XYZ file of C-alpha atoms in Angstrom:
775
model
C 17.623 -4.750 -0.999
C 18.750 -7.421 -3.391
C 17.590 -9.979 -5.879
C 16.260 -13.234 -4.542
C 18.927 -15.932 -4.363
C 18.758 -18.556 -7.051
C 16.743 -21.619 -6.178
C 19.084 -24.320 -4.999
C 19.051 -27.303 -7.309
C 18.028 -30.376 -5.352
C 18.397 -34.012 -6.320
C 15.244 -35.841 -7.242
C 13.645 -37.948 -4.549
C 14.327 -41.210 -6.392
C 16.943 -42.261 -8.958
C 15.708 -41.780 -12.483
C 13.931 -44.739 -14.036
C 15.469 -47.219 -11.596
C 12.035 -48.605 -10.722
C 12.048 -50.360 -14.110
C 15.310 -52.182 -13.357
C 14.839 -55.318 -11.222
C 16.973 -56.192 -8.178
C 19.166 -53.083 -8.235
C 21.743 -52.706 -5.495
C 20.473 -50.669 -2.545
C 23.475 -50.888 -0.244
C 27.162 -51.666 -0.158
C 28.334 -53.654 2.831
C 32.025 -53.837 1.946
C 34.458 -51.985 -0.242
C 35.087 -55.176 -2.228
C 31.593 -54.912 -3.727
C 32.335 -51.645 -5.504
C 34.916 -52.942 -8.034
C 32.510 -55.795 -8.882
C 29.744 -53.300 -9.595
C 32.043 -51.165 -11.724
C 33.212 -54.236 -13.596
C 29.618 -54.892 -14.656
C 29.492 -51.393 -16.160
C 31.891 -52.731 -18.816
C 30.245 -56.120 -19.185
C 29.485 -57.477 -22.627
C 25.948 -58.148 -21.443
C 23.760 -55.065 -21.910
C 21.512 -56.145 -19.032
C 24.518 -56.152 -16.707
C 25.468 -52.653 -17.824
C 21.930 -51.364 -17.290
C 21.817 -52.988 -13.836
C 25.213 -51.561 -12.848
C 24.355 -48.026 -14.006
C 20.990 -48.129 -12.223
C 22.598 -49.485 -9.056
C 25.237 -46.760 -9.181
C 22.494 -44.139 -9.541
C 20.709 -45.573 -6.519
C 23.821 -45.915 -4.364
C 25.086 -42.432 -5.193
C 22.008 -41.013 -3.451
C 22.644 -43.100 -0.354
C 22.290 -41.358 3.007
C 25.632 -42.935 3.925
C 28.421 -40.673 2.593
C 30.890 -43.561 2.913
C 29.143 -45.353 0.043
C 29.467 -42.325 -2.203
C 33.127 -41.893 -1.256
C 33.849 -45.542 -2.069
C 32.266 -45.177 -5.492
C 34.083 -41.920 -6.192
C 37.376 -43.395 -5.019
C 36.919 -46.173 -7.570
C 36.526 -43.641 -10.408
C 32.775 -44.055 -10.883
C 32.575 -40.692 -12.658
C 34.857 -41.736 -15.515
C 33.090 -45.081 -15.796
C 29.666 -43.447 -16.094
C 30.881 -40.837 -18.591
C 32.261 -43.677 -20.706
C 28.824 -45.386 -20.640
C 27.267 -42.235 -22.153
C 28.506 -43.497 -25.543
C 26.994 -46.976 -25.043
C 25.073 -48.416 -27.974
C 22.190 -49.477 -25.719
C 19.775 -46.592 -24.961
C 18.812 -47.914 -21.519
C 22.462 -47.880 -20.446
C 22.793 -44.268 -21.594
C 19.627 -43.304 -19.721
C 20.832 -44.884 -16.492
C 24.392 -43.509 -16.820
C 23.242 -39.949 -17.487
C 20.641 -40.245 -14.736
C 23.316 -41.405 -12.302
C 25.619 -38.507 -13.235
C 22.769 -36.052 -12.847
C 21.850 -37.402 -9.400
C 25.492 -37.465 -8.333
C 26.123 -33.890 -9.426
C 22.949 -32.706 -7.671
C 23.734 -34.534 -4.430
C 27.456 -33.844 -4.018
C 29.292 -30.568 -4.676
C 32.674 -32.297 -4.811
C 31.368 -34.836 -7.293
C 29.936 -32.056 -9.458
C 33.373 -30.455 -9.567
C 34.927 -33.800 -10.523
C 32.378 -34.277 -13.305
C 33.377 -30.843 -14.590
C 37.085 -31.761 -14.449
C 36.481 -35.040 -16.289
C 35.194 -33.030 -19.278
C 31.732 -34.487 -19.569
C 30.997 -31.777 -22.124
C 32.666 -33.662 -24.989
C 30.413 -36.669 -24.382
C 27.328 -34.438 -24.172
C 28.195 -32.700 -27.428
C 28.540 -36.060 -29.151
C 25.047 -37.047 -28.018
C 23.175 -33.808 -28.760
C 23.234 -33.926 -32.597
C 21.879 -37.501 -32.561
C 19.180 -36.574 -30.031
C 18.312 -33.383 -31.929
C 17.791 -35.363 -35.136
C 15.640 -37.947 -33.378
C 13.500 -35.206 -31.798
C 13.128 -33.510 -35.189
C 12.092 -36.825 -36.768
C 9.520 -37.407 -34.011
C 8.035 -33.929 -34.396
C 7.899 -34.138 -38.201
C 6.631 -37.715 -37.980
C 8.709 -38.585 -41.048
C 9.822 -42.065 -42.061
C 12.653 -42.079 -39.532
C 10.325 -40.801 -36.829
C 7.770 -43.505 -37.566
C 10.427 -46.147 -36.930
C 10.697 -44.991 -33.303
C 8.177 -46.735 -31.090
C 6.891 -45.449 -27.741
C 9.875 -46.817 -25.805
C 12.362 -45.420 -28.327
C 10.790 -41.988 -28.050
C 10.758 -42.197 -24.288
C 14.477 -43.034 -24.344
C 15.218 -39.999 -26.520
C 13.280 -37.661 -24.252
C 14.692 -39.091 -21.005
C 18.276 -38.943 -22.236
C 17.815 -35.362 -23.431
C 16.260 -34.411 -20.095
C 19.169 -36.000 -18.221
C 21.805 -34.219 -20.302
C 20.169 -30.813 -19.839
C 19.754 -31.520 -16.125
C 23.456 -32.317 -15.787
C 24.365 -29.012 -17.424
C 21.822 -27.203 -15.264
C 23.300 -28.627 -12.060
C 26.853 -27.826 -13.127
C 25.813 -24.323 -14.160
C 24.377 -23.688 -10.674
C 26.979 -25.416 -8.528
C 30.297 -25.161 -10.401
C 31.053 -21.609 -11.590
C 34.083 -22.867 -13.498
C 31.745 -24.803 -15.786
C 30.195 -21.690 -17.305
C 33.011 -21.013 -19.752
C 32.735 -24.503 -21.202
C 28.920 -24.467 -21.248
C 28.875 -21.041 -22.918
C 31.059 -22.410 -25.710
C 28.711 -25.308 -26.478
C 26.287 -23.183 -28.600
C 23.214 -24.805 -27.077
C 20.675 -22.045 -27.726
C 19.445 -23.249 -31.160
C 18.772 -26.710 -29.707
C 17.051 -25.504 -26.518
C 15.037 -22.597 -27.949
C 13.623 -24.917 -30.600
C 11.690 -26.718 -27.829
C 9.563 -23.605 -27.270
C 8.437 -23.735 -30.909
C 6.914 -27.197 -30.524
C 5.164 -26.993 -27.152
C 2.534 -29.704 -27.056
C 4.544 -32.084 -29.204
C 7.286 -32.655 -26.632
C 6.884 -33.738 -23.002
C 6.172 -30.651 -20.900
C 8.742 -31.854 -18.346
C 11.477 -31.705 -21.007
C 10.551 -28.152 -22.024
C 10.476 -27.139 -18.363
C 13.944 -28.622 -17.766
C 15.258 -26.714 -20.778
C 13.595 -23.540 -19.519
C 15.059 -23.912 -16.038
C 18.528 -24.452 -17.477
C 18.224 -21.397 -19.733
C 16.899 -19.311 -16.838
C 19.913 -20.247 -14.711
C 22.396 -19.936 -17.580
C 21.305 -16.389 -18.478
C 21.387 -15.156 -14.876
C 24.397 -12.839 -14.468
C 26.171 -14.509 -17.400
C 26.999 -11.868 -20.013
C 28.302 -14.215 -22.768
C 25.121 -16.306 -22.521
C 22.931 -13.209 -22.657
C 24.728 -11.968 -25.767
C 24.405 -15.369 -27.443
C 20.682 -15.550 -26.736
C 20.032 -11.984 -27.889
C 21.889 -12.617 -31.147
C 20.076 -15.883 -31.840
C 17.511 -15.379 -34.629
C 13.904 -15.405 -33.431
C 14.796 -16.479 -29.866
C 13.289 -13.372 -28.290
C 10.195 -13.532 -30.497
C 9.684 -17.200 -29.628
C 9.942 -16.579 -25.892
C 7.749 -13.464 -26.074
C 5.072 -15.439 -27.913
C 5.270 -18.176 -25.278
C 4.746 -15.698 -22.438
C 1.839 -13.987 -24.176
C -0.034 -17.166 -25.188
C -2.477 -18.304 -22.513
C -3.112 -21.757 -23.997
C 0.128 -22.928 -25.558
C -0.920 -26.417 -26.592
C -4.003 -28.608 -26.588
C -2.172 -31.458 -24.865
C -0.514 -29.199 -22.282
C -2.209 -28.840 -18.904
C -2.916 -25.357 -17.606
C -0.398 -25.922 -14.792
C 2.375 -26.999 -17.177
C 1.463 -24.111 -19.468
C 1.874 -21.622 -16.603
C 5.263 -23.081 -15.653
C 6.538 -22.856 -19.228
C 5.268 -19.273 -19.585
C 6.900 -18.301 -16.277
C 10.219 -19.841 -17.334
C 10.114 -18.095 -20.715
C 9.398 -14.823 -18.932
C 12.221 -15.439 -16.483
C 14.699 -15.919 -19.327
C 13.477 -12.706 -20.971
C 13.703 -10.848 -17.655
C 17.341 -11.901 -17.372
C 18.226 -10.391 -20.748
C 15.850 -7.398 -20.564
C 18.416 -4.858 -19.195
C 20.891 -5.791 -21.932
C 18.252 -5.563 -24.674
C 16.923 -2.199 -23.475
C 20.469 -0.848 -23.198
C 21.155 -2.001 -26.742
C 17.972 -0.328 -27.986
C 18.895 2.925 -26.246
C 22.276 2.942 -27.970
C 20.743 2.117 -31.356
C 18.154 4.917 -31.193
C 20.011 7.490 -29.120
C 19.999 10.014 -31.987
C 16.443 9.292 -33.131
C 13.869 11.956 -32.253
C 11.504 10.397 -29.751
C 13.971 7.696 -28.809
C 13.133 4.002 -29.109
C 10.141 3.238 -31.364
C 7.119 2.172 -29.329
C 6.700 -1.116 -31.179
C 10.190 -2.172 -30.067
C 10.084 -1.062 -26.427
C 6.452 -1.822 -25.580
C 6.824 -5.647 -25.441
C 9.547 -5.199 -22.842
C 7.493 -2.669 -20.896
C 4.530 -5.066 -20.850
C 6.628 -8.111 -19.932
C 6.664 -7.583 -16.170
C 2.916 -6.986 -15.908
C 2.145 -10.047 -18.012
C 4.489 -12.179 -15.944
C 3.095 -10.913 -12.658
C -0.385 -11.896 -13.828
C 0.747 -15.411 -14.758
C 2.650 -15.775 -11.473
C -0.312 -14.481 -9.484
C -2.525 -17.202 -10.944
C 0.072 -19.944 -10.522
C 0.893 -19.292 -6.864
C -2.755 -19.569 -5.864
C -1.657 -22.814 -4.294
C -3.486 -24.448 -1.367
C -0.514 -25.185 0.847
C -2.642 -26.777 3.585
C -4.287 -29.200 1.163
C -0.818 -30.012 -0.186
C 0.375 -30.764 3.353
C -2.503 -33.191 3.937
C -1.775 -34.859 0.591
C 1.914 -35.174 1.489
C 1.124 -36.700 4.876
C -1.216 -39.262 3.311
C 1.435 -40.233 0.740
C 4.114 -40.581 3.412
C 1.871 -42.782 5.544
C 1.254 -45.006 2.517
C 4.977 -45.219 1.710
C 5.875 -46.096 5.322
C 3.160 -48.737 5.376
C 4.383 -50.250 2.101
C 7.953 -50.346 3.383
C 6.868 -52.040 6.597
C 4.954 -54.643 4.601
C 7.955 -55.264 2.340
C 10.225 -55.719 5.354
C 7.763 -58.146 6.923
C 7.823 -60.168 3.701
C 11.616 -60.291 3.714
C 12.172 -57.889 0.811
C 15.402 -55.860 0.952
C 14.211 -53.196 -1.465
C 10.890 -51.844 -2.610
C 10.196 -50.726 -6.166
C 9.016 -47.158 -6.522
C 5.360 -46.859 -5.575
C 2.652 -44.562 -6.859
C 2.760 -42.787 -3.500
C 6.447 -41.992 -3.981
C 5.573 -40.687 -7.432
C 2.879 -38.536 -5.851
C 5.450 -37.119 -3.432
C 7.789 -36.434 -6.349
C 4.998 -34.630 -8.192
C 4.162 -32.572 -5.120
C 7.841 -31.679 -4.652
C 8.023 -30.630 -8.291
C 4.895 -28.479 -7.918
C 6.287 -26.773 -4.834
C 9.625 -26.369 -6.587
C 7.965 -24.491 -9.428
C 6.012 -22.321 -6.995
C 9.347 -21.419 -5.394
C 10.756 -20.614 -8.817
C 7.753 -18.373 -9.534
C 8.288 -16.612 -6.208
C 11.975 -16.117 -6.969
C 11.097 -14.564 -10.302
C 8.386 -12.407 -8.706
C 10.837 -11.166 -6.092
C 13.401 -10.279 -8.725
C 10.903 -8.581 -11.031
C 9.715 -6.502 -8.141
C 13.219 -5.645 -6.958
C 14.280 -4.626 -10.462
C 11.074 -2.823 -11.433
C 9.882 -1.497 -8.072
C 7.460 1.335 -8.580
C 9.273 2.491 -11.719
C 6.118 2.447 -13.827
C 4.563 5.168 -11.715
C 5.400 8.758 -12.555
C 7.727 11.201 -10.863
C 5.104 11.809 -8.202
C 6.737 8.987 -6.288
C 10.113 10.675 -6.341
C 8.606 14.007 -5.420
C 6.798 12.462 -2.498
C 9.934 10.728 -1.360
C 11.693 14.085 -1.326
C 8.845 15.800 0.556
C 7.758 13.135 2.989
C 10.454 10.520 3.413
C 13.390 12.348 4.957
C 15.181 9.535 6.644
C 16.744 9.542 10.061
C 20.439 8.967 9.661
C 21.563 5.617 10.969
C 23.644 7.419 13.519
C 20.737 9.540 14.774
C 21.949 13.001 15.730
C 25.461 11.678 15.532
C 27.041 11.348 12.141
C 30.631 10.689 12.962
C 33.164 9.813 10.323
C 35.828 7.192 10.617
C 38.836 6.608 8.459
C 38.264 3.894 5.929
C 41.498 4.057 4.005
C 44.070 1.351 4.573
C 46.810 2.420 6.962
C 50.188 1.079 7.802
C 49.465 -1.571 10.432
C 52.462 -0.753 12.647
C 51.518 2.903 12.817
C 47.905 1.968 13.578
C 48.969 -0.272 16.435
C 51.119 2.515 17.824
C 48.147 4.868 17.669
C 46.000 2.249 19.385
C 48.507 1.874 22.216
C 48.578 5.623 22.704
C 44.813 5.724 23.008
C 44.427 2.877 25.504
C 44.476 5.253 28.464
C 41.810 7.495 26.951
C 38.726 7.753 29.143
C 35.417 9.544 29.104
C 34.656 11.689 32.103
C 32.660 14.749 33.003
C 35.513 17.102 32.126
C 35.389 15.983 28.518
C 31.648 16.115 28.097
C 31.456 19.743 26.991
C 34.155 19.203 24.374
C 32.635 16.478 22.244
C 32.068 18.523 19.128
C 28.514 19.484 20.100
C 27.180 23.018 20.283
C 24.126 23.175 22.520
C 23.043 26.480 21.071
C 23.314 25.127 17.557
C 21.003 22.261 18.440
C 18.259 24.647 19.503
C 18.755 27.436 16.934
C 18.661 26.808 13.224
C 19.755 30.350 12.433
C 16.676 31.048 10.321
C 14.851 34.177 11.536
C 11.976 33.477 9.114
C 11.068 30.386 11.097
C 9.589 32.606 13.797
C 7.045 33.903 11.272
C 5.532 30.425 10.731
C 1.920 30.529 12.000
C -1.259 28.426 12.063
C -2.257 29.472 8.541
C 1.090 28.317 7.209
C 0.641 24.991 8.978
C -2.831 24.528 7.513
C -1.518 25.214 4.014
C 1.411 22.835 4.508
C -0.859 20.028 5.700
C -3.190 20.554 2.748
C -0.259 20.373 0.322
C 1.053 17.232 1.995
C -2.407 15.648 1.811
C -2.630 16.383 -1.914
C 0.865 14.996 -2.520
C 0.061 11.893 -0.490
C -3.100 11.252 -2.499
C -1.232 11.652 -5.789
C 1.404 9.240 -4.555
C -1.206 6.694 -3.516
C -2.920 6.952 -6.917
C 0.412 6.473 -8.685
C 1.229 3.436 -6.561
C -2.110 1.798 -7.342
C -1.370 1.965 -11.079
C 2.218 0.742 -10.813
C 3.794 -2.709 -10.525
C 3.904 -1.970 -6.814
C 0.128 -1.658 -6.692
C -0.304 -4.904 -8.622
C 1.941 -6.696 -6.146
C 0.171 -5.297 -3.096
C -3.247 -6.205 -4.483
C -2.605 -9.526 -6.235
C 0.651 -11.057 -5.007
C 0.909 -10.214 -1.296
C -2.280 -12.115 -0.286
C -0.920 -15.230 -2.022
C 2.437 -14.775 -0.317
C 0.715 -14.717 3.058
C -1.142 -17.934 2.285
C 2.047 -19.641 1.111
C 3.972 -18.486 4.188
C 1.380 -19.788 6.631
C 2.790 -22.879 8.433
C 1.001 -26.203 7.966
C 0.960 -29.490 9.841
C 3.929 -30.487 7.665
C 5.946 -27.336 8.392
C 7.508 -28.435 11.684
C 8.977 -31.794 12.567
C 6.846 -32.564 15.675
C 3.521 -31.885 13.930
C 4.637 -33.725 10.781
C 5.684 -36.825 12.751
C 2.288 -36.809 14.420
C 0.429 -36.178 11.147
C 2.292 -39.022 9.403
C 1.711 -41.314 12.382
C 5.360 -42.219 12.874
C 5.340 -43.922 16.259
C 8.877 -45.340 16.189
C 11.357 -42.453 16.294
C 14.208 -44.907 15.820
C 12.869 -45.628 12.317
C 15.499 -43.426 10.696
C 14.282 -44.029 7.136
C 10.771 -42.802 7.949
C 12.085 -39.860 9.969
C 14.296 -38.831 7.030
C 11.340 -38.959 4.665
C 9.232 -36.826 7.009
C 12.085 -34.361 7.665
C 12.748 -34.027 3.928
C 9.094 -33.124 3.337
C 9.124 -30.675 6.250
C 12.170 -29.031 4.687
C 10.310 -28.749 1.372
C 7.427 -26.886 3.024
C 9.813 -24.801 5.145
C 11.694 -23.722 2.020
C 8.397 -22.749 0.380
C 7.495 -20.575 3.396
C 11.014 -19.123 3.322
C 10.739 -18.155 -0.341
C 7.270 -16.625 0.158
C 8.511 -14.542 3.084
C 11.602 -13.526 1.114
C 9.417 -12.288 -1.725
C 7.233 -10.406 0.775
C 10.335 -8.790 2.267
C 11.346 -7.583 -1.197
C 7.932 -5.925 -1.508
C 8.426 -4.175 1.826
C 11.944 -3.063 0.879
C 10.818 -1.566 -2.422
C 8.015 0.367 -0.708
C 10.512 1.578 1.882
C 12.981 2.714 -0.763
C 10.543 4.370 -3.154
C 7.424 5.485 -1.249
C 8.017 5.140 2.460
C 5.037 7.383 3.172
C 2.825 4.520 1.975
C 3.245 2.869 5.372
C 1.991 5.978 7.126
C -1.004 6.230 4.797
C -1.915 2.548 5.147
C -1.577 1.845 8.842
C -4.324 -0.787 8.562
C -2.195 -2.827 6.152
C 0.850 -2.379 8.400
C -1.150 -3.696 11.370
C -2.514 -6.628 9.358
C 0.921 -7.587 8.027
C 2.450 -7.343 11.484
C -0.202 -9.653 12.959
C 0.360 -12.111 10.120
C 4.116 -12.228 10.775
C 3.546 -12.605 14.498
C 1.149 -15.500 13.809
C 3.845 -17.262 11.748
C 6.406 -16.822 14.527
C 3.985 -17.854 17.272
C 3.066 -21.003 15.373
C 6.721 -22.009 15.200
C 7.226 -21.279 18.895
C 3.928 -22.769 20.007
C 4.648 -26.267 18.703
C 6.012 -28.704 21.262
C 9.640 -29.719 20.950
C 10.797 -33.034 19.547
C 12.766 -35.587 21.574
C 16.405 -34.699 22.200
C 17.740 -36.941 19.404
C 15.839 -34.824 16.855
C 16.184 -31.452 18.595
C 18.923 -30.102 16.324
C 17.081 -31.039 13.130
C 13.856 -29.628 14.560
C 15.432 -26.268 15.436
C 17.158 -25.923 12.066
C 13.881 -26.570 10.235
C 11.992 -24.051 12.384
C 14.554 -21.333 11.795
C 14.358 -21.829 8.015
C 10.974 -20.108 8.374
C 11.527 -18.042 11.497
C 14.563 -16.156 10.159
C 12.797 -14.632 7.108
C 9.715 -13.925 9.252
C 11.872 -11.923 11.684
C 13.537 -10.255 8.691
C 10.133 -9.110 7.415
C 9.258 -7.792 10.880
C 12.499 -5.800 10.874
C 11.766 -4.211 7.500
C 8.158 -3.491 8.423
C 9.000 -1.997 11.838
C 11.774 0.123 10.342
C 9.669 1.327 7.428
C 6.737 2.199 9.685
C 9.064 4.048 12.116
C 8.233 1.485 14.780
C 4.488 2.086 14.545
C 3.331 -1.504 14.611
C 0.772 -2.953 17.055
C 3.306 -4.850 19.148
C 2.500 -6.097 22.664
C 4.737 -6.727 25.657
C 4.181 -10.448 25.179
C 5.401 -10.195 21.578
C 8.419 -8.207 22.748
C 9.262 -11.032 25.150
C 8.969 -13.447 22.245
C 11.422 -11.403 20.178
C 13.806 -11.311 23.115
C 13.548 -15.078 23.308
C 14.462 -15.302 19.621
C 17.573 -13.247 20.382
C 18.500 -15.596 23.195
C 18.112 -18.869 21.298
C 19.092 -17.700 17.808
C 21.488 -20.271 16.303
C 23.275 -17.640 14.196
C 24.330 -14.027 14.590
C 22.409 -13.122 11.412
C 19.115 -14.063 13.053
C 20.081 -12.229 16.232
C 20.863 -9.071 14.250
C 17.397 -9.220 12.653
C 15.667 -9.678 16.028
C 17.705 -6.830 17.525
C 16.676 -4.695 14.543
C 13.000 -5.371 15.203
C 13.311 -4.569 18.910
C 15.290 -1.394 18.310
C 12.764 0.003 15.858
C 9.655 -0.718 17.892
C 11.368 0.852 20.923
C 11.122 4.233 19.142
C 7.312 4.315 19.377
C 5.896 7.310 21.192
C 4.011 8.680 22.949
C 2.599 6.237 25.477
C 4.897 3.220 25.207
C 7.311 3.849 28.057
C 7.150 0.359 29.576
C 7.887 -1.300 26.224
C 10.779 1.094 25.656
C 12.174 0.373 29.105
C 12.103 -3.388 28.592
C 13.772 -3.171 25.202
C 16.297 -0.516 26.233
C 17.413 -2.506 29.259
C 17.663 -5.715 27.259
C 19.677 -4.171 24.427
C 22.033 -2.366 26.771
C 22.586 -5.130 29.280
C 22.293 -8.386 27.318
C 23.134 -7.538 23.720
C 25.787 -4.846 24.259
C 27.278 -4.873 27.779
C 27.539 -8.614 28.546
C 29.396 -9.664 25.361
C 31.549 -6.509 25.409
C 32.679 -7.189 28.958
C 33.276 -10.839 28.160
C 35.391 -9.829 25.179
C 37.775 -8.050 27.533
C 38.892 -11.499 28.664
C 41.443 -12.790 26.115
C 40.155 -16.349 26.610
C 36.632 -15.330 25.570
C 37.306 -13.382 22.390
C 34.233 -12.794 20.215
C 34.009 -14.122 16.690
C 33.528 -11.558 13.961
C 29.949 -12.808 13.478
C 29.183 -12.325 17.188
C 30.206 -8.650 16.942
C 27.491 -7.813 14.410
C 24.554 -7.803 16.901
C 26.532 -5.510 19.223
C 27.090 -2.958 16.456
C 23.454 -3.127 15.368
C 22.265 -2.643 18.961
C 24.614 0.307 19.533
C 23.458 2.078 16.374
C 19.825 1.564 17.346
C 20.501 2.720 20.897
C 21.792 6.065 19.586
C 18.587 6.497 17.543
C 16.217 5.463 20.321
C 17.618 7.942 22.837
C 18.703 10.678 20.455
C 16.403 13.369 21.895
C 15.496 14.274 25.466
C 12.069 15.404 24.239
C 11.015 11.808 23.597
C 8.480 10.879 26.249
C 10.481 7.849 27.356
C 13.855 9.593 27.630
C 13.427 10.930 31.195
C 11.742 7.865 32.759
C 13.990 5.356 30.999
C 17.332 6.757 29.882
C 17.723 9.123 32.831
C 16.021 7.291 35.663
C 17.501 3.904 34.756
C 21.004 5.391 34.747
C 21.807 4.493 31.149
C 24.401 7.263 30.829
C 26.544 5.893 33.631
C 26.293 2.411 32.140
C 27.311 3.381 28.628
C 30.300 5.308 29.966
C 31.686 1.978 31.114
C 31.388 0.581 27.595
C 33.707 2.935 25.770
C 37.011 1.283 26.641
C 35.823 -2.306 25.996
C 34.253 -1.207 22.703
C 37.406 0.660 21.710
C 39.570 -2.388 22.439
C 37.180 -4.677 20.600
C 37.397 -2.500 17.510
C 41.172 -2.603 17.513
C 41.176 -6.385 17.690
C 39.385 -6.630 14.349
C 41.948 -7.169 11.612
C 41.138 -4.634 8.908
C 42.869 -6.815 6.337
C 40.513 -9.738 7.063
C 37.233 -7.870 7.549
C 37.487 -4.255 6.520
C 33.731 -3.668 6.468
C 33.223 -4.861 10.038
C 36.236 -2.905 11.248
C 34.939 0.293 9.661
C 31.448 -0.180 11.109
C 32.862 -0.905 14.545
C 35.183 2.104 14.406
C 32.227 4.307 13.522
C 30.065 2.800 16.260
C 32.821 3.442 18.833
C 33.336 6.995 17.615
C 29.592 7.568 17.828
C 29.529 6.049 21.307
C 32.131 8.557 22.453
C 30.133 11.405 20.923
C 26.807 10.072 22.208
C 28.065 9.995 25.789
C 29.081 13.621 25.526
C 25.864 14.638 23.821
C 23.577 13.001 26.381
C 25.611 14.431 29.274
C 25.362 17.965 27.905
C 21.866 17.729 26.400
C 19.946 18.640 29.538
C 22.535 21.197 30.592
C 21.785 23.067 27.357
C 18.168 23.354 28.428
């Protein structure tokens, strides 16, 4: 279980403010045009400089990477950084907007911007901007001199500068040292003191930058904690439901969520500091100092719960309507001989929708991380007691818990050992000498066990029932209970695919009849990706919920089988929707599949966690099993295949009464996931990649669990009657050789897992051969 990955910073749909600049360049047809454009950046005519900066911003977002490379090769970065000190505000706006778009769109360009030391230019601008903002807020004589356009220029430039730093902070780790040294907290925190008197978008940009900057960045956390009144300001922002008369409820929620996210980032450091300060005080930390931090998560969860009540299907219809209008406007412009089309209100609507979805994703990221960090920690020790009583876990190796060497060894000696073991084989003569004691398996050596009678059983069940009820009560009053009740239903709604969630349905919904219209297809595909990423984030947050329940109160799944069944059917519905949609034409097939798997992979991941946590007791059907097998077969990556194998392996453990399902899964895992690639790997010309080995190891480990006991109702009719023992005997040598081909120096973790899987295979063969003899 881990924290949700940071939201990837994406470039804005359109260059900033370029719609106000007439006749900007939209394409470059020859490399000779680039120097001419750059020359205009240094023109004595301010209009030329504005045009050149706006054109550069537009061209840097071109779908053609050659255009971007030409501009970069002609040192566009240095030219734009130089324009940041221009005396004309519009030039500065366009130059900073271009740098922001470039950094967001191109990792290499972001690294170049970092190397060109843009920070000095930013630091020269900030004091001037800070004074102008202060004058505007105070409405003093200097502030009154600034008209609407002047104020807009100040706000846009400030937004661009913060956005540049935000992008660099996310994409260029080397930038953090420089950004940390810029002492930006007084400037940025001051925005939260004047909410309602600054554009909400500017405060949100500042909040997003601070949220990213304080994530796993110790110097930034220390600087924020030491800044006077910063924590109080952010706490007040989170706690205030209506933070400004001119601020919409939606903007207010976003700002509160961002303030809470920043506080959540520094919370562990603050609490640790408080513990050290009051470690000798009787009673520990004073309540007035710790309570705000204890209440933070619950307050944030409430705000997030309200904000993510987002009608994703209505949003999809709105997006489709906007796209149709944009395509129609473009067609009309082309018919009238126009090379470019100024930004339309429909494009602005799409931008607004993308921003809304982006903030929902941010809220989901924060929710996932709050839940991962907090879990059920607010409930009392009943949870831990229940985990000890009820949640004894089956070891990942089943009955087999072999140990393999993990220390680094001299490679020559290891190779010599490997050569000596090549002739090792597994046969019947070895089966009774595998380290297993049949008598030990059936006798626990405890004479008192024979005295256990029906009365004892009745008492034990009563005690377990009482413990289970206490656990359930504790869960309901914890963060976990709040998530299950308030957040999970919203996650399910957000994860539900729409008409704009797959490329074929979106093309149909947007009425794109000409598939060769690449510009329209790109617009549709970009919107599909936006919705797919929203579903992905919702499913990721849901998976975090499942993981926390599994780790802290696994018995919850047993007590709430109705919820398990409902969640399983929901996940199946998501997967079936993605599979049930017709395929796109071959020229779009790759894009279509990639977009589908953005959603399908986390859905399968949730199924894996749910099936594992519920010990396989999910209402799966044979048809659904065939669907999961299909996912394994067409999975574009080994990671997805591992997840699908994990789901299959866990539902195969269901008993009694599921022999046919077990047989289908057991045969598939053994023959297709394990045997076929292992045998292929024996051919030197068909060596497996390290990634391709992962599903084999996962399937082997699950296979040991599934057939770990002859008493399972499916063991005789499946493992025995299908001749699995004879088949796995043939796997030992190929598996052993595969393990030795993995270079421990390049992938130690995989080598160790494979060594252990092979050792367990050797032991499993012996165990299963002797198991029935012991009876």
